[in-house]
PDB file of C-alpha atoms in Angstrom:
ATOM      1  CA  ILE A  33      30.787  49.997   0.234  1.00 56.00           C
ATOM      2  CA  ALA A  34      33.512  47.545   1.236  1.00 65.00           C
ATOM      3  CA  GLY A  35      32.669  43.889   1.037  1.00 91.00           C
ATOM      4  CA  ILE A  36      32.606  40.782  -1.113  1.00 96.00           C
ATOM      5  CA  THR A  37      30.992  40.494  -4.503  1.00 96.00           C
ATOM      6  CA  GLN A  38      30.177  37.303  -6.346  1.00 97.00           C
ATOM      7  CA  ALA A  39      29.209  36.775  -9.967  1.00 96.00           C
ATOM      8  CA  PRO A  40      27.034  35.555 -11.461  1.00 97.00           C
ATOM      9  CA  THR A  41      24.069  35.720  -9.070  1.00 96.00           C
ATOM     10  CA  SER A  42      22.667  32.580 -10.617  1.00 97.00           C
ATOM     11  CA  GLN A  43      23.462  30.290 -13.523  1.00 97.00           C
ATOM     12  CA  ILE A  44      21.955  27.289 -15.261  1.00 97.00           C
ATOM     13  CA  LEU A  45      24.634  25.140 -16.808  1.00 95.00           C
ATOM     14  CA  ALA A  46      24.628  22.034 -18.977  1.00 97.00           C
ATOM     15  CA  ALA A  47      26.504  19.042 -17.601  1.00 97.00           C
ATOM     16  CA  GLY A  48      30.021  18.790 -18.956  1.00 97.00           C
ATOM     17  CA  ARG A  49      30.461  22.528 -19.395  1.00 97.00           C
ATOM     18  CA  ARG A  50      33.195  24.537 -17.750  1.00 97.00           C
ATOM     19  CA  MET A  51      32.185  27.314 -15.363  1.00 97.00           C
ATOM     20  CA  THR A  52      34.058  29.876 -13.297  1.00 98.00           C
ATOM     21  CA  LEU A  53      32.430  31.557 -10.322  1.00 98.00           C
ATOM     22  CA  ARG A  54      33.959  34.900  -9.521  1.00 98.00           C
ATOM     23  CA  CYS A  55      34.674  36.360  -6.096  1.00 98.00           C
ATOM     24  CA  THR A  56      36.233  39.730  -5.318  1.00 97.00           C
ATOM     25  CA  GLN A  57      36.821  41.426  -1.979  1.00 97.00           C
ATOM     26  CA  ASP A  58      38.031  44.948  -1.317  1.00 95.00           C
ATOM     27  CA  MET A  59      38.854  44.615   2.368  1.00 93.00           C
ATOM     28  CA  ARG A  60      42.465  43.556   1.746  1.00 94.00           C
ATOM     29  CA  HIS A  61      41.785  40.335   3.609  1.00 94.00           C
ATOM     30  CA  ASN A  62      44.497  37.711   3.448  1.00 94.00           C
ATOM     31  CA  ALA A  63      42.297  34.625   3.682  1.00 93.00           C
ATOM     32  CA  MET A  64      39.537  33.617   1.290  1.00 95.00           C
ATOM     33  CA  TYR A  65      37.221  30.616   1.180  1.00 95.00           C
ATOM     34  CA  TRP A  66      34.705  28.859  -1.034  1.00 97.00           C
ATOM     35  CA  TYR A  67      31.756  26.996   0.484  1.00 97.00           C
ATOM     36  CA  ARG A  68      28.777  25.202  -0.938  1.00 97.00           C
ATOM     37  CA  GLN A  69      25.451  25.126   0.870  1.00 96.00           C
ATOM     38  CA  ASP A  70      23.184  22.133   0.448  1.00 93.00           C
ATOM     39  CA  LEU A  71      19.943  21.420   2.283  1.00 86.00           C
ATOM     40  CA  GLY A  72      20.535  19.256   5.325  1.00 85.00           C
ATOM     41  CA  LEU A  73      24.313  19.515   5.005  1.00 88.00           C
ATOM     42  CA  GLY A  74      24.972  23.120   5.948  1.00 90.00           C
ATOM     43  CA  LEU A  75      28.007  24.907   4.569  1.00 94.00           C
ATOM     44  CA  ARG A  76      30.928  22.774   3.445  1.00 95.00           C
ATOM     45  CA  LEU A  77      34.357  24.144   2.629  1.00 94.00           C
ATOM     46  CA  ILE A  78      35.530  23.460  -0.925  1.00 97.00           C
ATOM     47  CA  HIS A  79      38.875  25.276  -1.132  1.00 96.00           C
ATOM     48  CA  TYR A  80      40.606  28.024   0.759  1.00 94.00           C
ATOM     49  CA  SER A  81      43.530  30.399   0.465  1.00 94.00           C
ATOM     50  CA  ASN A  82      45.389  31.729   3.506  1.00 91.00           C
ATOM     51  CA  THR A  83      47.230  34.343   1.446  1.00 93.00           C
ATOM     52  CA  ALA A  84      47.763  35.353  -2.167  1.00 94.00           C
ATOM     53  CA  GLY A  85      49.683  32.698  -4.051  1.00 95.00           C
ATOM     54  CA  THR A  86      48.610  29.796  -1.835  1.00 94.00           C
ATOM     55  CA  THR A  87      45.568  27.524  -1.876  1.00 95.00           C
ATOM     56  CA  GLY A  88      44.398  24.476   0.031  1.00 93.00           C
ATOM     57  CA  LYS A  89      41.727  21.800  -0.123  1.00 94.00           C
ATOM     58  CA  GLY A  90      38.687  21.818   2.117  1.00 92.00           C
ATOM     59  CA  GLU A  91      36.148  19.103   2.911  1.00 91.00           C
ATOM     60  CA  VAL A  92      34.739  18.662  -0.615  1.00 95.00           C
ATOM     61  CA  PRO A  93      37.379  19.734  -3.186  1.00 97.00           C
ATOM     62  CA  ASP A  94      36.780  17.131  -5.893  1.00 97.00           C
ATOM     63  CA  GLY A  95      35.630  18.589  -9.202  1.00 97.00           C
ATOM     64  CA  TYR A  96      36.669  22.117  -8.260  1.00 98.00           C
ATOM     65  CA  SER A  97      39.828  24.181  -8.645  1.00 98.00           C
ATOM     66  CA  VAL A  98      40.837  27.627  -7.420  1.00 98.00           C
ATOM     67  CA  SER A  99      43.582  30.149  -7.951  1.00 97.00           C
ATOM     68  CA  ARG A 100      44.736  33.156  -5.946  1.00 97.00           C
ATOM     69  CA  ALA A 101      46.816  35.355  -8.200  1.00 97.00           C
ATOM     70  CA  ASN A 102      46.246  38.450  -6.071  1.00 96.00           C
ATOM     71  CA  THR A 103      44.739  39.489  -2.740  1.00 96.00           C
ATOM     72  CA  ASP A 104      41.349  40.555  -4.060  1.00 97.00           C
ATOM     73  CA  ASP A 105      40.226  37.750  -6.372  1.00 97.00           C
ATOM     74  CA  PHE A 106      39.517  34.086  -5.702  1.00 98.00           C
ATOM     75  CA  PRO A 107      37.773  32.390  -8.646  1.00 98.00           C
ATOM     76  CA  LEU A 108      36.297  28.899  -8.363  1.00 98.00           C
ATOM     77  CA  THR A 109      36.308  26.737 -11.498  1.00 98.00           C
ATOM     78  CA  LEU A 110      34.238  23.685 -12.309  1.00 97.00           C
ATOM     79  CA  ALA A 111      36.171  22.049 -15.145  1.00 95.00           C
ATOM     80  CA  SER A 112      33.349  19.742 -16.226  1.00 97.00           C
ATOM     81  CA  ALA A 113      30.140  20.368 -14.301  1.00 97.00           C
ATOM     82  CA  VAL A 114      27.994  17.495 -13.017  1.00 97.00           C
ATOM     83  CA  PRO A 115      24.439  17.612 -11.610  1.00 97.00           C
ATOM     84  CA  SER A 116      25.702  16.910  -8.063  1.00 97.00           C
ATOM     85  CA  GLN A 117      27.413  20.293  -8.196  1.00 98.00           C
ATOM     86  CA  THR A 118      24.006  21.976  -8.206  1.00 97.00           C
ATOM     87  CA  SER A 119      24.200  24.116  -5.079  1.00 97.00           C
ATOM     88  CA  VAL A 120      24.492  27.615  -3.690  1.00 97.00           C
ATOM     89  CA  TYR A 121      28.108  28.725  -3.566  1.00 98.00           C
ATOM     90  CA  PHE A 122      29.406  31.267  -1.061  1.00 98.00           C
ATOM     91  CA  CYS A 123      32.725  33.017  -1.071  1.00 97.00           C
ATOM     92  CA  ALA A 124      34.088  34.388   2.203  1.00 96.00           C
ATOM     93  CA  SER A 125      37.112  36.309   3.371  1.00 95.00           C
ATOM     94  CA  ALA A 126      38.869  37.031   6.662  1.00 92.00           C
ATOM     95  CA  ARG A 127      41.870  39.015   7.789  1.00 89.00           C
ATOM     96  CA  GLY A 128      43.734  35.787   8.271  1.00 78.00           C
ATOM     97  CA  GLN A 129      44.162  35.084  11.963  1.00 72.00           C
ATOM     98  CA  ALA A 130      42.634  31.902  13.342  1.00 65.00           C
ATOM     99  CA  THR A 131      39.832  33.636  15.222  1.00 69.00           C
ATOM    100  CA  ASP A 132      39.040  36.315  12.677  1.00 80.00           C
ATOM    101  CA  THR A 133      35.454  36.616  11.531  1.00 87.00           C
ATOM    102  CA  GLN A 134      34.716  35.348   8.053  1.00 91.00           C
ATOM    103  CA  TYR A 135      32.643  37.702   5.916  1.00 93.00           C
ATOM    104  CA  PHE A 136      30.460  36.128   3.263  1.00 96.00           C
ATOM    105  CA  GLY A 137      29.392  37.215  -0.176  1.00 96.00           C
ATOM    106  CA  PRO A 138      25.763  37.051  -1.353  1.00 96.00           C
ATOM    107  CA  GLY A 139      26.178  33.682  -3.056  1.00 97.00           C
ATOM    108  CA  THR A 140      25.830  32.174  -6.529  1.00 97.00           C
ATOM    109  CA  ARG A 141      23.013  29.751  -7.199  1.00 97.00           C
ATOM    110  CA  LEU A 142      24.220  27.165  -9.708  1.00 97.00           C
ATOM    111  CA  THR A 143      22.033  24.578 -11.387  1.00 97.00           C
ATOM    112  CA  VAL A 144      23.678  21.855 -13.460  1.00 97.00           C
ATOM    113  CA  LEU A 145      21.314  19.992 -15.773  1.00 96.00           C
TER     114      LEU A 145
ATOM    115  CA  ASP B 143      31.081  12.137   9.335  1.00 70.00           C
ATOM    116  CA  GLN B 144      29.508  15.348  10.597  1.00 80.00           C
ATOM    117  CA  GLN B 145      31.850  16.901  13.150  1.00 91.00           C
ATOM    118  CA  VAL B 146      29.406  19.694  13.983  1.00 95.00           C
ATOM    119  CA  LYS B 147      25.756  18.779  14.319  1.00 95.00           C
ATOM    120  CA  GLN B 148      22.590  20.795  14.681  1.00 96.00           C
ATOM    121  CA  ASN B 149      19.959  18.163  15.246  1.00 92.00           C
ATOM    122  CA  SER B 150      16.933  20.446  15.047  1.00 95.00           C
ATOM    123  CA  PRO B 151      16.244  21.526  11.457  1.00 94.00           C
ATOM    124  CA  SER B 152      13.636  24.023  12.611  1.00 96.00           C
ATOM    125  CA  LEU B 153      12.373  25.858  15.678  1.00 97.00           C
ATOM    126  CA  SER B 154       9.269  27.977  16.152  1.00 98.00           C
ATOM    127  CA  VAL B 155       9.022  30.475  19.012  1.00 98.00           C
ATOM    128  CA  GLN B 156       6.562  33.158  20.061  1.00 98.00           C
ATOM    129  CA  GLU B 157       7.720  36.763  19.951  1.00 97.00           C
ATOM    130  CA  GLY B 158       9.100  37.878  23.309  1.00 97.00           C
ATOM    131  CA  ARG B 159       9.980  34.354  24.423  1.00 97.00           C
ATOM    132  CA  ILE B 160      13.399  32.741  24.558  1.00 98.00           C
ATOM    133  CA  SER B 161      14.844  30.921  21.548  1.00 98.00           C
ATOM    134  CA  ILE B 162      17.408  28.212  22.285  1.00 98.00           C
ATOM    135  CA  LEU B 163      19.397  26.768  19.407  1.00 98.00           C
ATOM    136  CA  ASN B 164      21.651  23.805  20.061  1.00 98.00           C
ATOM    137  CA  CYS B 165      24.840  22.494  18.510  1.00 98.00           C
ATOM    138  CA  ASP B 166      27.002  19.470  19.268  1.00 97.00           C
ATOM    139  CA  TYR B 167      30.522  18.719  18.112  1.00 97.00           C
ATOM    140  CA  THR B 168      32.707  15.643  18.149  1.00 95.00           C
ATOM    141  CA  ASN B 169      36.241  16.944  17.620  1.00 91.00           C
ATOM    142  CA  SER B 170      37.907  17.747  20.938  1.00 91.00           C
ATOM    143  CA  MET B 171      40.512  19.828  19.076  1.00 90.00           C
ATOM    144  CA  PHE B 172      37.919  22.505  18.322  1.00 92.00           C
ATOM    145  CA  ASP B 173      38.500  25.500  20.567  1.00 90.00           C
ATOM    146  CA  TYR B 174      36.707  28.358  18.862  1.00 92.00           C
ATOM    147  CA  PHE B 175      33.014  28.417  18.113  1.00 94.00           C
ATOM    148  CA  LEU B 176      30.801  30.804  16.191  1.00 94.00           C
ATOM    149  CA  TRP B 177      27.187  31.375  15.287  1.00 97.00           C
ATOM    150  CA  TYR B 178      26.167  32.770  11.929  1.00 97.00           C
ATOM    151  CA  LYS B 179      22.751  33.991  10.851  1.00 97.00           C
ATOM    152  CA  LYS B 180      21.472  33.692   7.317  1.00 96.00           C
ATOM    153  CA  TYR B 181      18.495  35.328   5.655  1.00 96.00           C
ATOM    154  CA  PRO B 182      17.126  33.960   2.349  1.00 92.00           C
ATOM    155  CA  ALA B 183      19.103  35.011  -0.731  1.00 90.00           C
ATOM    156  CA  GLU B 184      21.876  36.509   1.399  1.00 94.00           C
ATOM    157  CA  GLY B 185      25.229  35.289   2.645  1.00 95.00           C
ATOM    158  CA  PRO B 186      25.664  34.247   6.283  1.00 96.00           C
ATOM    159  CA  THR B 187      26.552  37.031   8.700  1.00 96.00           C
ATOM    160  CA  PHE B 188      28.550  36.642  11.887  1.00 95.00           C
ATOM    161  CA  LEU B 189      26.515  36.804  15.085  1.00 97.00           C
ATOM    162  CA  ILE B 190      28.586  35.831  18.115  1.00 96.00           C
ATOM    163  CA  SER B 191      31.563  33.676  19.022  1.00 94.00           C
ATOM    164  CA  ILE B 192      33.123  32.004  22.044  1.00 94.00           C
ATOM    165  CA  SER B 193      36.563  30.702  22.832  1.00 91.00           C
ATOM    166  CA  SER B 194      37.009  27.440  24.683  1.00 91.00           C
ATOM    167  CA  ILE B 195      38.560  29.270  27.628  1.00 92.00           C
ATOM    168  CA  LYS B 196      35.095  30.694  28.370  1.00 94.00           C
ATOM    169  CA  ASP B 197      31.766  29.054  29.052  1.00 95.00           C
ATOM    170  CA  LYS B 198      29.580  32.049  28.250  1.00 97.00           C
ATOM    171  CA  ASN B 199      29.648  35.064  25.986  1.00 97.00           C
ATOM    172  CA  GLU B 200      26.931  37.677  25.822  1.00 97.00           C
ATOM    173  CA  ASP B 201      26.130  40.354  23.260  1.00 96.00           C
ATOM    174  CA  GLY B 202      22.860  42.162  23.775  1.00 97.00           C
ATOM    175  CA  ARG B 203      19.980  39.745  23.311  1.00 98.00           C
ATOM    176  CA  PHE B 204      22.325  36.953  22.230  1.00 98.00           C
ATOM    177  CA  THR B 205      24.209  34.650  24.599  1.00 98.00           C
ATOM    178  CA  VAL B 206      26.284  31.643  23.660  1.00 98.00           C
ATOM    179  CA  PHE B 207      26.975  28.920  26.215  1.00 98.00           C
ATOM    180  CA  LEU B 208      29.733  26.347  25.860  1.00 97.00           C
ATOM    181  CA  ASN B 209      29.868  23.044  27.719  1.00 97.00           C
ATOM    182  CA  LYS B 210      33.210  21.520  26.782  1.00 95.00           C
ATOM    183  CA  SER B 211      32.742  18.293  28.714  1.00 95.00           C
ATOM    184  CA  ALA B 212      29.527  17.618  26.813  1.00 96.00           C
ATOM    185  CA  LYS B 213      30.906  19.050  23.559  1.00 96.00           C
ATOM    186  CA  HIS B 214      27.793  21.161  23.321  1.00 97.00           C
ATOM    187  CA  LEU B 215      27.049  24.796  22.691  1.00 97.00           C
ATOM    188  CA  SER B 216      23.825  26.718  22.587  1.00 98.00           C
ATOM    189  CA  LEU B 217      22.640  30.110  21.439  1.00 98.00           C
ATOM    190  CA  HIS B 218      20.008  31.886  23.510  1.00 98.00           C
ATOM    191  CA  ILE B 219      18.031  34.777  22.080  1.00 98.00           C
ATOM    192  CA  VAL B 220      16.052  36.773  24.639  1.00 97.00           C
ATOM    193  CA  PRO B 221      13.619  38.252  23.882  1.00 97.00           C
ATOM    194  CA  SER B 222      13.005  36.793  20.444  1.00 98.00           C
ATOM    195  CA  GLN B 223      11.822  39.162  17.729  1.00 97.00           C
ATOM    196  CA  PRO B 224      10.226  38.468  14.328  1.00 97.00           C
ATOM    197  CA  GLY B 225      13.352  39.892  12.664  1.00 96.00           C
ATOM    198  CA  ASP B 226      15.334  37.048  14.232  1.00 97.00           C
ATOM    199  CA  SER B 227      13.612  34.626  11.873  1.00 98.00           C
ATOM    200  CA  ALA B 228      16.454  33.151   9.828  1.00 97.00           C
ATOM    201  CA  VAL B 229      18.644  30.074   9.504  1.00 97.00           C
ATOM    202  CA  TYR B 230      21.289  29.846  12.219  1.00 98.00           C
ATOM    203  CA  PHE B 231      24.527  27.969  11.650  1.00 97.00           C
ATOM    204  CA  CYS B 232      27.002  27.024  14.331  1.00 96.00           C
ATOM    205  CA  ALA B 233      30.624  26.597  13.298  1.00 94.00           C
ATOM    206  CA  ALA B 234      33.821  25.422  14.941  1.00 93.00           C
ATOM    207  CA  SER B 235      37.537  25.635  14.328  1.00 89.00           C
ATOM    208  CA  GLY B 236      40.833  24.733  15.922  1.00 82.00           C
ATOM    209  CA  SER B 237      42.990  27.733  16.850  1.00 63.00           C
ATOM    210  CA  ARG B 238      45.849  26.356  14.823  1.00 59.00           C
ATOM    211  CA  GLY B 239      43.859  26.589  11.638  1.00 60.00           C
ATOM    212  CA  ARG B 240      41.495  29.032  10.062  1.00 71.00           C
ATOM    213  CA  LYS B 241      39.020  26.621   8.521  1.00 84.00           C
ATOM    214  CA  LEU B 242      35.495  26.557   9.872  1.00 89.00           C
ATOM    215  CA  ILE B 243      33.356  23.432  10.091  1.00 91.00           C
ATOM    216  CA  PHE B 244      29.659  24.273   9.945  1.00 94.00           C
ATOM    217  CA  GLY B 245      26.597  22.514  11.258  1.00 95.00           C
ATOM    218  CA  GLN B 246      23.569  21.812   9.096  1.00 95.00           C
ATOM    219  CA  GLY B 247      21.662  24.868  10.278  1.00 96.00           C
ATOM    220  CA  THR B 248      18.453  25.451  12.244  1.00 97.00           C
ATOM    221  CA  GLU B 249      15.665  27.525  10.769  1.00 97.00           C
ATOM    222  CA  LEU B 250      14.195  29.776  13.454  1.00 98.00           C
ATOM    223  CA  SER B 251      10.726  31.202  13.018  1.00 98.00           C
ATOM    224  CA  VAL B 252       9.585  33.850  15.499  1.00 98.00           C
ATOM    225  CA  LYS B 253       5.820  34.332  15.409  1.00 96.00           C
ATOM    226  CA  PRO B 254       4.335  37.751  16.225  1.00 93.00           C
TER     227      PRO B 254
END
């Protein structure tokens, strides 16, 4: 079934450790996004990529990095995790036009202790 | 500074009645608006959208109304069903960009 997969489903991580959240889509979408969801704050955009080879910063990029080596994959890396990065992380993709629907993955629940 | 605001964290409605979820925005450059629905432990799913050239868009039981002068949009669900119980997020974007700005979400509970 076409869609977006994220891994891991959940993770408990010690502060200071490096962590990469994986996201893969098989819809050949050009645009991909990373959001974090926090209670009372909704979904906030971390980083995005309009097409393979390009990335951009969202609302809350600090402490996170992304890469887009190909169309399908868009990993999110926390170089040195901090407790404030405890959140649920969602990856999304869209065909790439301004009004295209974004399709979301199931999310990764990350706890940083 | 929250550019898209959903001021009601929760809403409880009786089955069969109308659910009205509200959303306000501050950026006059927004011209495309969406509603997403999210069940626990799942990603958000697209529900309905509206362009700023319209003031209403309808899809089955779901209708979105846009009042540009008030910078306000609302989602009406009629009739409400228990399966509609979820968190609803409104989102906005400018047509020149593809980034969505989301509200905080409203948790809808539809009682049988």
